mmCIF file with all atom_site columns, C-alpha atoms in Angstrom:
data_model
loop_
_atom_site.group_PDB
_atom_site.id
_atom_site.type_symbol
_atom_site.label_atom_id
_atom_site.label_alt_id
_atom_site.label_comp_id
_atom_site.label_asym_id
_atom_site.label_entity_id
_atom_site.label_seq_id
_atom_site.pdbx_PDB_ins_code
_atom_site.Cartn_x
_atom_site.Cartn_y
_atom_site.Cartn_z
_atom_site.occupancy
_atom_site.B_iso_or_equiv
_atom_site.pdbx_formal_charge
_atom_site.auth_seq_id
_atom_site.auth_comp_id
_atom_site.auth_asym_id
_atom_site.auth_atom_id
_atom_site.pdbx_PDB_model_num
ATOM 1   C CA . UNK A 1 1   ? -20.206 -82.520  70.890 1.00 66.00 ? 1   UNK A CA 1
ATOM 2   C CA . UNK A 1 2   ? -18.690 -79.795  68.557 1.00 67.00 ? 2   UNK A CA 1
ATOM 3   C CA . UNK A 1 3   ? -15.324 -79.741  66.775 1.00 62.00 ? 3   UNK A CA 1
ATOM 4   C CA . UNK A 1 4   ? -14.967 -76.567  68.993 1.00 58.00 ? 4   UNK A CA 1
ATOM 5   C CA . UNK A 1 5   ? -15.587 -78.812  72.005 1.00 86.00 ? 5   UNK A CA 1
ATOM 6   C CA . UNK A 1 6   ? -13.368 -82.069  70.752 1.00 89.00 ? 6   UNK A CA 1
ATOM 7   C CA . UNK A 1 7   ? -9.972  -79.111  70.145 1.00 89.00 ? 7   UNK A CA 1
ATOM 8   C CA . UNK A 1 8   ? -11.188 -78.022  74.018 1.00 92.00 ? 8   UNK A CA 1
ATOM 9   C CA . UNK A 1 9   ? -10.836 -82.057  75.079 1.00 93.00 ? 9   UNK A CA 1
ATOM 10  C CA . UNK A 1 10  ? -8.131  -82.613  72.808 1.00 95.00 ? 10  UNK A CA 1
ATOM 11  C CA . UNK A 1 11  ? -5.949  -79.823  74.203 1.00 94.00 ? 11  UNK A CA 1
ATOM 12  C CA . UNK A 1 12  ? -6.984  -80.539  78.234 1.00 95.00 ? 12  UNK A CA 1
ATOM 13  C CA . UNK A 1 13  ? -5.882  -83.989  80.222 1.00 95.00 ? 13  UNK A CA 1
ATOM 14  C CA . UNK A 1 14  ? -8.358  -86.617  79.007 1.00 96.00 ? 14  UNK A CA 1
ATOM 15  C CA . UNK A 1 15  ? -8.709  -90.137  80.779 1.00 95.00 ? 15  UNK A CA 1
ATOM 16  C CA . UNK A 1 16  ? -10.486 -93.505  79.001 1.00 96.00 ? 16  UNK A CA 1
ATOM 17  C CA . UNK A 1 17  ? -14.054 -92.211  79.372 1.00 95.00 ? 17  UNK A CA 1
ATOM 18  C CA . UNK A 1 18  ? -13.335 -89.264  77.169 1.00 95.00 ? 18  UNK A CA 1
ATOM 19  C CA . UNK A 1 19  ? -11.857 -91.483  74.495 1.00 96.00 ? 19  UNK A CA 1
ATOM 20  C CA . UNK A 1 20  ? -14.526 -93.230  75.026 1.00 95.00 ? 20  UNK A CA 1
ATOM 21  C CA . UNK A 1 21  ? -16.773 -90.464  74.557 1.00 94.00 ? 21  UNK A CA 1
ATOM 22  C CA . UNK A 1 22  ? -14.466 -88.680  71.079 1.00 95.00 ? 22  UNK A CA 1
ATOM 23  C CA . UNK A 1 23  ? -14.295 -92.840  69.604 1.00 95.00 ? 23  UNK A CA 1
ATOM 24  C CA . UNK A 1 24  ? -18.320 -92.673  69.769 1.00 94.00 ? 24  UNK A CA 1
ATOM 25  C CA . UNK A 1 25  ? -18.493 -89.252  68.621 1.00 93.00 ? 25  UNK A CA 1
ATOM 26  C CA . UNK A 1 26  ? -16.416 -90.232  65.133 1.00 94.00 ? 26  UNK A CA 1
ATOM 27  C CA . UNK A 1 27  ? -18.811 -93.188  64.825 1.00 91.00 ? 27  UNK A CA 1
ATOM 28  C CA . UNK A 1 28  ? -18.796 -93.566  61.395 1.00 89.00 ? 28  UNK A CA 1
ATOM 29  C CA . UNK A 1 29  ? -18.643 -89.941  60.423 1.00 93.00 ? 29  UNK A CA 1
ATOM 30  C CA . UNK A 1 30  ? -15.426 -89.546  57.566 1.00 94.00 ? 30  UNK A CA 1
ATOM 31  C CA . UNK A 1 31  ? -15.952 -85.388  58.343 1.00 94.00 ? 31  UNK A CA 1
ATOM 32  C CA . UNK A 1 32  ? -15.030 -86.637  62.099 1.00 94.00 ? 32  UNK A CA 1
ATOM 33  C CA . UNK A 1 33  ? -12.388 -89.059  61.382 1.00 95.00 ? 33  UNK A CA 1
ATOM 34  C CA . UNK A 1 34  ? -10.391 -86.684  59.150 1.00 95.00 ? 34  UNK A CA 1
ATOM 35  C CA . UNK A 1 35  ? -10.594 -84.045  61.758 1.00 95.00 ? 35  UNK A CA 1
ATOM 36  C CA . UNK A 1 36  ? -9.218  -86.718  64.131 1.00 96.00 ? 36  UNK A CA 1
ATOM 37  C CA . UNK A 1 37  ? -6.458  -87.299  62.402 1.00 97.00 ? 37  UNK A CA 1
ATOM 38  C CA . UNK A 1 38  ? -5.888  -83.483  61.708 1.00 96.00 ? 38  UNK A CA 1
ATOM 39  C CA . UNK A 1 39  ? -5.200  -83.564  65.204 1.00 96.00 ? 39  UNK A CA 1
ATOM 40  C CA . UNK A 1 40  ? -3.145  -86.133  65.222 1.00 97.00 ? 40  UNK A CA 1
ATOM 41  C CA . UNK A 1 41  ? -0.628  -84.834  62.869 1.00 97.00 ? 41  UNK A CA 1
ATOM 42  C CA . UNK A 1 42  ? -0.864  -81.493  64.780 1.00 95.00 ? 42  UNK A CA 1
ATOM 43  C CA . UNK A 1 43  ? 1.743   -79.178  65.879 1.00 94.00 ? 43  UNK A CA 1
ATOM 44  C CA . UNK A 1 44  ? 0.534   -78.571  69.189 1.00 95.00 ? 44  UNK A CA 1
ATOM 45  C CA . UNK A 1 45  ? 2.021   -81.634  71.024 1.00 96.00 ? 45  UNK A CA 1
ATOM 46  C CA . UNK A 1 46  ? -0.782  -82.532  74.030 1.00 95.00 ? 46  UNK A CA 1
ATOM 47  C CA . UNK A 1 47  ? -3.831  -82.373  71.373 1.00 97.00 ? 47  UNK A CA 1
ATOM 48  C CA . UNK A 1 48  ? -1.578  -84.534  69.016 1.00 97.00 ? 48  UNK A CA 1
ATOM 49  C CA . UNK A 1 49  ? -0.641  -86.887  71.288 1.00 98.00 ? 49  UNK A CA 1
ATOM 50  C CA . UNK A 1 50  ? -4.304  -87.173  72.963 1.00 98.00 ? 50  UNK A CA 1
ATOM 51  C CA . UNK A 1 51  ? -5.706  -87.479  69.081 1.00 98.00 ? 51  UNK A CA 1
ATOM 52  C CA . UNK A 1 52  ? -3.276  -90.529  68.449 1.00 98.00 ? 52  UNK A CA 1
ATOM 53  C CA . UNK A 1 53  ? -3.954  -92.139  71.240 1.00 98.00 ? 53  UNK A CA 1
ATOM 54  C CA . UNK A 1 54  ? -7.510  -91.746  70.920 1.00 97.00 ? 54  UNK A CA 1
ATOM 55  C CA . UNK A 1 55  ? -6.848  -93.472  67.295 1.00 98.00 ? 55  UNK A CA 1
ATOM 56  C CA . UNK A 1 56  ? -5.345  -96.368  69.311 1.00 97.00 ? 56  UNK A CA 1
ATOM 57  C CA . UNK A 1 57  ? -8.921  -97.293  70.719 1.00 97.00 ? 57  UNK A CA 1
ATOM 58  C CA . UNK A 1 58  ? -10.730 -96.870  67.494 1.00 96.00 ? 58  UNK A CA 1
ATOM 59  C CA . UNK A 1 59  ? -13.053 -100.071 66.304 1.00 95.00 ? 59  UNK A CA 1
ATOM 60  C CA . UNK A 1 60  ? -11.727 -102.620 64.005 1.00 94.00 ? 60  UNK A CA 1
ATOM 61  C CA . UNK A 1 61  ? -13.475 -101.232 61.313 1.00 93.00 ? 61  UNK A CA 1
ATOM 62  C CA . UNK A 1 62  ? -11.353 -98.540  61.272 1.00 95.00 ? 62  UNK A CA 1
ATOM 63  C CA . UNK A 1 63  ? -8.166  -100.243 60.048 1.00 95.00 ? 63  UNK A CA 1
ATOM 64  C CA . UNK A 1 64  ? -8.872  -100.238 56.720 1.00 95.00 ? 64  UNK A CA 1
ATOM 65  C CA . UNK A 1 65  ? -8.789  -96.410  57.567 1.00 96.00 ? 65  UNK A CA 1
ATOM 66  C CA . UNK A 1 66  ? -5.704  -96.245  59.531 1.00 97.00 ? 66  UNK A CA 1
ATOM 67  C CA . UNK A 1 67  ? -3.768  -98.291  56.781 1.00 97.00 ? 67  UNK A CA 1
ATOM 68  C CA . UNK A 1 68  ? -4.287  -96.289  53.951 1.00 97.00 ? 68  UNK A CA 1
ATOM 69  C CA . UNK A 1 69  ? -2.545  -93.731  56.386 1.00 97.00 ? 69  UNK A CA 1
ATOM 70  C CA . UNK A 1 70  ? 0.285   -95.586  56.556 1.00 98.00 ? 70  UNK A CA 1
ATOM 71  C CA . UNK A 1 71  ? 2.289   -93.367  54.481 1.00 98.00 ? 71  UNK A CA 1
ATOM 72  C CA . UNK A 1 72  ? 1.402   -90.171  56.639 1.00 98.00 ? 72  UNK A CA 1
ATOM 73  C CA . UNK A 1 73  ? 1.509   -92.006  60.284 1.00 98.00 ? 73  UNK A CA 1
ATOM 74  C CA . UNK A 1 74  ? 5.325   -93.461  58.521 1.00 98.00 ? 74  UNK A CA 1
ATOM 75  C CA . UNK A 1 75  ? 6.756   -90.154  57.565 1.00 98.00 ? 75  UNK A CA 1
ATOM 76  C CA . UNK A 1 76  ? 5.216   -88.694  61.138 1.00 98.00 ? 76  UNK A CA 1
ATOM 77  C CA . UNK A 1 77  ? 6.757   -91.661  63.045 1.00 98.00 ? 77  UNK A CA 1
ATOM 78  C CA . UNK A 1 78  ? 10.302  -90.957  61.628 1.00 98.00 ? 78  UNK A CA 1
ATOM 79  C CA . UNK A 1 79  ? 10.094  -87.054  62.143 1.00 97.00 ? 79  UNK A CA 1
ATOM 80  C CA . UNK A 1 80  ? 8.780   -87.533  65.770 1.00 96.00 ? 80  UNK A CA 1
ATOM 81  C CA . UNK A 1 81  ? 11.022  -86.268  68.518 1.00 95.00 ? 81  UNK A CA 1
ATOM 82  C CA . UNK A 1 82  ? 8.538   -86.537  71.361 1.00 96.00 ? 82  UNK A CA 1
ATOM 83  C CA . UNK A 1 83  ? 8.570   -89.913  72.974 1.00 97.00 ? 83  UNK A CA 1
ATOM 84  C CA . UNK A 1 84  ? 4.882   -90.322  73.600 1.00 97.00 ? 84  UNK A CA 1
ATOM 85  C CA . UNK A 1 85  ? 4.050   -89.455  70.392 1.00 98.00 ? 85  UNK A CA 1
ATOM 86  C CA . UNK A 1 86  ? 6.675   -91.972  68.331 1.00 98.00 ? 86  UNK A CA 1
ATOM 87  C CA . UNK A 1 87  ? 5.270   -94.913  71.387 1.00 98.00 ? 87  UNK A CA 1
ATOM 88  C CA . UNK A 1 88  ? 1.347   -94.431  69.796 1.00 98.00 ? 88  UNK A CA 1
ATOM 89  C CA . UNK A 1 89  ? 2.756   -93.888  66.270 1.00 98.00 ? 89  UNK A CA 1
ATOM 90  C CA . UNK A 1 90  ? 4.642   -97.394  66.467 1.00 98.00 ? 90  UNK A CA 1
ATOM 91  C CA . UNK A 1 91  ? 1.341   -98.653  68.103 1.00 97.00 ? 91  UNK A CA 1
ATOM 92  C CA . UNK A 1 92  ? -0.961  -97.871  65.520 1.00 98.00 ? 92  UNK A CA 1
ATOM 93  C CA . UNK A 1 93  ? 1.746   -99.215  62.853 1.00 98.00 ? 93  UNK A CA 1
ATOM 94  C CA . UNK A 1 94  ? 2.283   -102.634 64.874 1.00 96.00 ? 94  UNK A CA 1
ATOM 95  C CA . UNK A 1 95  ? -1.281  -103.660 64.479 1.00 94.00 ? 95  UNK A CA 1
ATOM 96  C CA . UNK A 1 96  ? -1.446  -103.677 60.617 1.00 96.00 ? 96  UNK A CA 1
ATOM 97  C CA . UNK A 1 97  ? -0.096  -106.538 58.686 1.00 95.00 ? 97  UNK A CA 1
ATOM 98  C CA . UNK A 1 98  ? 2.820   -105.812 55.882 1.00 96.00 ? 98  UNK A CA 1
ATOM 99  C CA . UNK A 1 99  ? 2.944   -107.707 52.523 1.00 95.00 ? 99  UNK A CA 1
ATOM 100 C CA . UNK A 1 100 ? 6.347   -108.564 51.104 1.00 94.00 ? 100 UNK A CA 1
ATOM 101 C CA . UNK A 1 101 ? 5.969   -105.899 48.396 1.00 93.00 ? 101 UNK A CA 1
ATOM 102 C CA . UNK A 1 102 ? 4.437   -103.338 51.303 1.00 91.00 ? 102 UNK A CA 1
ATOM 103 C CA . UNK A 1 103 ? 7.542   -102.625 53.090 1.00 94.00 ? 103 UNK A CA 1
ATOM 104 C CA . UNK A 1 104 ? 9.548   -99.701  53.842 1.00 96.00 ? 104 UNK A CA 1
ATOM 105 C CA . UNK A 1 105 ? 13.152  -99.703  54.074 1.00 96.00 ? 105 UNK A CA 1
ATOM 106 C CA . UNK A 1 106 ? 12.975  -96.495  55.953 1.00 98.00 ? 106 UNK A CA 1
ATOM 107 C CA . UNK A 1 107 ? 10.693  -97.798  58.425 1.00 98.00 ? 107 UNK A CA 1
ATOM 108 C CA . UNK A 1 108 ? 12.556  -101.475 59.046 1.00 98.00 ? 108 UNK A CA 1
ATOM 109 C CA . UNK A 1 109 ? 15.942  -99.659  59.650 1.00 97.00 ? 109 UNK A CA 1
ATOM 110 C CA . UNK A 1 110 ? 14.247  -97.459  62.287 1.00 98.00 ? 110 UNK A CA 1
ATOM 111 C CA . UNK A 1 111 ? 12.328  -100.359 64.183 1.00 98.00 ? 111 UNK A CA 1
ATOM 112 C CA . UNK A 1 112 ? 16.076  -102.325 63.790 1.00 97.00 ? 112 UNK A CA 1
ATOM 113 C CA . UNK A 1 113 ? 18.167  -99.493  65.130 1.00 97.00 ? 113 UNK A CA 1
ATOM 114 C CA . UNK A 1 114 ? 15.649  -99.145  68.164 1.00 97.00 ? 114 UNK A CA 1
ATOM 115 C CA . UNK A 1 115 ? 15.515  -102.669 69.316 1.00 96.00 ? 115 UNK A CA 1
ATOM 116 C CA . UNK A 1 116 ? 19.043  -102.218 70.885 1.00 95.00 ? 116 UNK A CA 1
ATOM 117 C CA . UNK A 1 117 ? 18.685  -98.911  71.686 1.00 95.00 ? 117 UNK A CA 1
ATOM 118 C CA . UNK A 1 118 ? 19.213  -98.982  75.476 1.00 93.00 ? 118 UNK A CA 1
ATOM 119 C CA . UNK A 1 119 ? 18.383  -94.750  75.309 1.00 94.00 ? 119 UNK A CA 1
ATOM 120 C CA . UNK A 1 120 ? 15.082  -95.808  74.200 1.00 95.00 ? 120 UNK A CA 1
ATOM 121 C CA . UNK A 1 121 ? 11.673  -96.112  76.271 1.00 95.00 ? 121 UNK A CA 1
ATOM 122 C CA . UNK A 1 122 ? 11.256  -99.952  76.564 1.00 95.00 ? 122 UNK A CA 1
ATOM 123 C CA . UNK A 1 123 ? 7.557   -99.540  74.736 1.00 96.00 ? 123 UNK A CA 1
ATOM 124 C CA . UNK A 1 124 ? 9.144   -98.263  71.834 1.00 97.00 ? 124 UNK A CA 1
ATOM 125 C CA . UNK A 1 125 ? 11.598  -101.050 71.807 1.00 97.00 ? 125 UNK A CA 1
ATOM 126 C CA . UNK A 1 126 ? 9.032   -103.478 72.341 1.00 97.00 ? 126 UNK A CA 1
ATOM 127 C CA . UNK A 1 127 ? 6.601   -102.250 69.524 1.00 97.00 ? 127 UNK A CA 1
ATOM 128 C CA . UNK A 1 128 ? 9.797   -101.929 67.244 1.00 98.00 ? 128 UNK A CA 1
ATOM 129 C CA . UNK A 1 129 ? 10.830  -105.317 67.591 1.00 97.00 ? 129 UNK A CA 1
ATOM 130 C CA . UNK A 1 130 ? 7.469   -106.651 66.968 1.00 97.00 ? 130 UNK A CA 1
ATOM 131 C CA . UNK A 1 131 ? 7.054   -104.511 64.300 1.00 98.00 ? 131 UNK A CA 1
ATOM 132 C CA . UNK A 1 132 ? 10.253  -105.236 62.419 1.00 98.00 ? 132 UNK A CA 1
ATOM 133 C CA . UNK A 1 133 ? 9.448   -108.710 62.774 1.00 98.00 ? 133 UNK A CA 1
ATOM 134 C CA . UNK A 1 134 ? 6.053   -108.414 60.738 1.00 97.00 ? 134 UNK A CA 1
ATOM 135 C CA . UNK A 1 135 ? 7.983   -106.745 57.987 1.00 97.00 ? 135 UNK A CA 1
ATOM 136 C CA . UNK A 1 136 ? 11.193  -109.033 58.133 1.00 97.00 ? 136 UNK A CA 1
ATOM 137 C CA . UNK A 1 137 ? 9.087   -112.193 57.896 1.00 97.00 ? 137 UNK A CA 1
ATOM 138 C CA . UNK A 1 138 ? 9.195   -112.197 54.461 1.00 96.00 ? 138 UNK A CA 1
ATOM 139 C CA . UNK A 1 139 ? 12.537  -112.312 53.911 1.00 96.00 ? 139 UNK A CA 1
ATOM 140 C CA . UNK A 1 140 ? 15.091  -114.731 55.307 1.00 96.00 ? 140 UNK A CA 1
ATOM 141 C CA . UNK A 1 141 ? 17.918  -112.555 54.855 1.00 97.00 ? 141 UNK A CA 1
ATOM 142 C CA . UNK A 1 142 ? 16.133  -109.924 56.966 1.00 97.00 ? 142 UNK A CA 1
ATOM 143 C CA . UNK A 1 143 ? 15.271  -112.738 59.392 1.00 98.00 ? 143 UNK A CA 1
ATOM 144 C CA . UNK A 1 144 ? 18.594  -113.561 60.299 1.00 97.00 ? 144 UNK A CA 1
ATOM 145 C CA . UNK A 1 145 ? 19.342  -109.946 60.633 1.00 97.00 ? 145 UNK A CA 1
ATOM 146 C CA . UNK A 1 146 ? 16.768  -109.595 63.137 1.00 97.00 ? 146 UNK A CA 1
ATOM 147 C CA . UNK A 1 147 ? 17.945  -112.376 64.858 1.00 97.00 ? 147 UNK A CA 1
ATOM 148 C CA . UNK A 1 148 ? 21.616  -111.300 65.018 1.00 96.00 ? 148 UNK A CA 1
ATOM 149 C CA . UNK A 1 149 ? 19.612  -108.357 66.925 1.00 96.00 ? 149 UNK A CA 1
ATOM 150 C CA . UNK A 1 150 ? 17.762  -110.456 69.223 1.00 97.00 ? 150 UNK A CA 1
ATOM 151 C CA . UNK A 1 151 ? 21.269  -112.136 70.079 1.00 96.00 ? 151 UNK A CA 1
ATOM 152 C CA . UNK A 1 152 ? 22.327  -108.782 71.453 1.00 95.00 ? 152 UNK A CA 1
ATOM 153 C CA . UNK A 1 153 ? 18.997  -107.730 72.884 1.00 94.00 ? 153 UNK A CA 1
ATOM 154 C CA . UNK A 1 154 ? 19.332  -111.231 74.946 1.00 93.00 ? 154 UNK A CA 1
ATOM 155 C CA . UNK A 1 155 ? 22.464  -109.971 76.394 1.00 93.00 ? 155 UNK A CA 1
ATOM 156 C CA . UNK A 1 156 ? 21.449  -106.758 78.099 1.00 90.00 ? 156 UNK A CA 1
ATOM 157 C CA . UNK A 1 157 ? 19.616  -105.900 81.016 1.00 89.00 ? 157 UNK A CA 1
ATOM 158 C CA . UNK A 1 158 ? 15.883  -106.552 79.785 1.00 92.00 ? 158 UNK A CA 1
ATOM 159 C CA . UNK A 1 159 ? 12.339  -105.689 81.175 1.00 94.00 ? 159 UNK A CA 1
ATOM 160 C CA . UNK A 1 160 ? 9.542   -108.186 81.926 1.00 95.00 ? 160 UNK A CA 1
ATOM 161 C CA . UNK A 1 161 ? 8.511   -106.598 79.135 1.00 94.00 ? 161 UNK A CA 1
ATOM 162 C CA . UNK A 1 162 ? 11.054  -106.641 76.588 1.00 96.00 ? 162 UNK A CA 1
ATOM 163 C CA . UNK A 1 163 ? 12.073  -110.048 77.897 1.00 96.00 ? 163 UNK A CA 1
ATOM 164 C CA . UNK A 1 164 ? 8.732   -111.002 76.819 1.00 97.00 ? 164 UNK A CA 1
ATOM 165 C CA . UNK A 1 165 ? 8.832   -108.993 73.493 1.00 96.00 ? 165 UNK A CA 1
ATOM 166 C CA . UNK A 1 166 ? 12.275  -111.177 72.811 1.00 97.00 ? 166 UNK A CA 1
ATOM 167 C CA . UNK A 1 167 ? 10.775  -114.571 74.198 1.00 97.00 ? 167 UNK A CA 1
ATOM 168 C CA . UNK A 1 168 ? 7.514   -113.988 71.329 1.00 97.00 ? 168 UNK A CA 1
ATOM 169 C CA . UNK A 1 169 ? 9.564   -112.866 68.584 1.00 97.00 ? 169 UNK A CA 1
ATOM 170 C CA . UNK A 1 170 ? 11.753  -115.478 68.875 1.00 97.00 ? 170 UNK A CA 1
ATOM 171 C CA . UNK A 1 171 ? 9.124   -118.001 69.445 1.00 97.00 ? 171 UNK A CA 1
ATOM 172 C CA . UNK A 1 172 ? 7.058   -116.526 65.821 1.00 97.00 ? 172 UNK A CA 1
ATOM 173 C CA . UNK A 1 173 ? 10.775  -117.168 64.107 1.00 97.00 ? 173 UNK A CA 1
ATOM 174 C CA . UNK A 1 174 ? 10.939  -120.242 64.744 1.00 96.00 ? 174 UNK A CA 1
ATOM 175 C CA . UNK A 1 175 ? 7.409   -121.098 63.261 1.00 96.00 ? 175 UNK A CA 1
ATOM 176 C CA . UNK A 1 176 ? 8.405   -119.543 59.881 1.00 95.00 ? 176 UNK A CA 1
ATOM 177 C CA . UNK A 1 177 ? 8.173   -121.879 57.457 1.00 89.00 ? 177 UNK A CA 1
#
């Protein structure tokens, strides 16, 4: 497979087997990856999209990878206006971990104001709640913010999945130490 042919699959409607197919082609190729996540950030919305969600299926040993993007996938996430593209943005962010000195303001006031935001997809309210709580963890104050949040996520109209999102968050609160 060329980079000709990956912009080609990139650009069309791709199903699992052709992620499957562009995640073994990157094997462990840095020339690949790069150009993978040139997609990613690009303009045209279907190959960007298709790129990032590719990125979602990428090995383990990747995330060394995918966090030093942080930064880039960050600034991307907070620019996004299309939907499917913030969703796999906030997915590839959810899975790293966040240090108390690793956290950005910018970021934890997005993932708080879309927790309650009933215009919102409920996947990107999910993966912002569970994302705020990684980086509020730290930080009691920010705790109880978050759960001054959860308080008025419990009393709206919730789906199996955000109810579920709520229930774990709330349950990972209470075992902070």
């Amino acid at each position: 497979m060329s980079a000709l042919d990956i912009d080609t699959l990139l650009a069309s409607r791709i199903g699992l087997s052709d992620i499957t197919r562009i995640v073994a082609w990157v094997g462990e190729d840095t020339a690949r990856r790069d150009l993978l996540l040139d997609k990613a950030l690009s303009a045209a919305r279907h190959t960007s999209v298709n790129a990032l969600w590719v990125m979602t299926h990428l090995p383990d040993h990747f995330d060394e990878w995918l966090v030093s993007l942080r930064p880039t996938l960050i600034d991307t996430l907070l620019s996004a206006t299309d939907t499917s593209k913030r969703r796999l943005l906030l997915e590839l962010l959810r899975r790293q971990e966040y240090a108390p000195d690793d956290i950005r303001t910018d970021l934890l006031d997005y993932c708080l104001a879309q927790i309650n935001a009933e215009s919102q997809p409920y996947a990107i309210r999910c993966f912002s709640l569970y994302l705020a709580f990684k980086m509020c963890r730290h930080y009691p104050e920010l705790v109880a913010e978050l759960s001054l949040r959860l308080d008025m996520l419990s009393q709206t109209t919730l789906s199996p999945g955000l109810r579920s999102a709520l229930r774990q968050t709330r349950r990972n609160i209470s075992r902070l130490p």
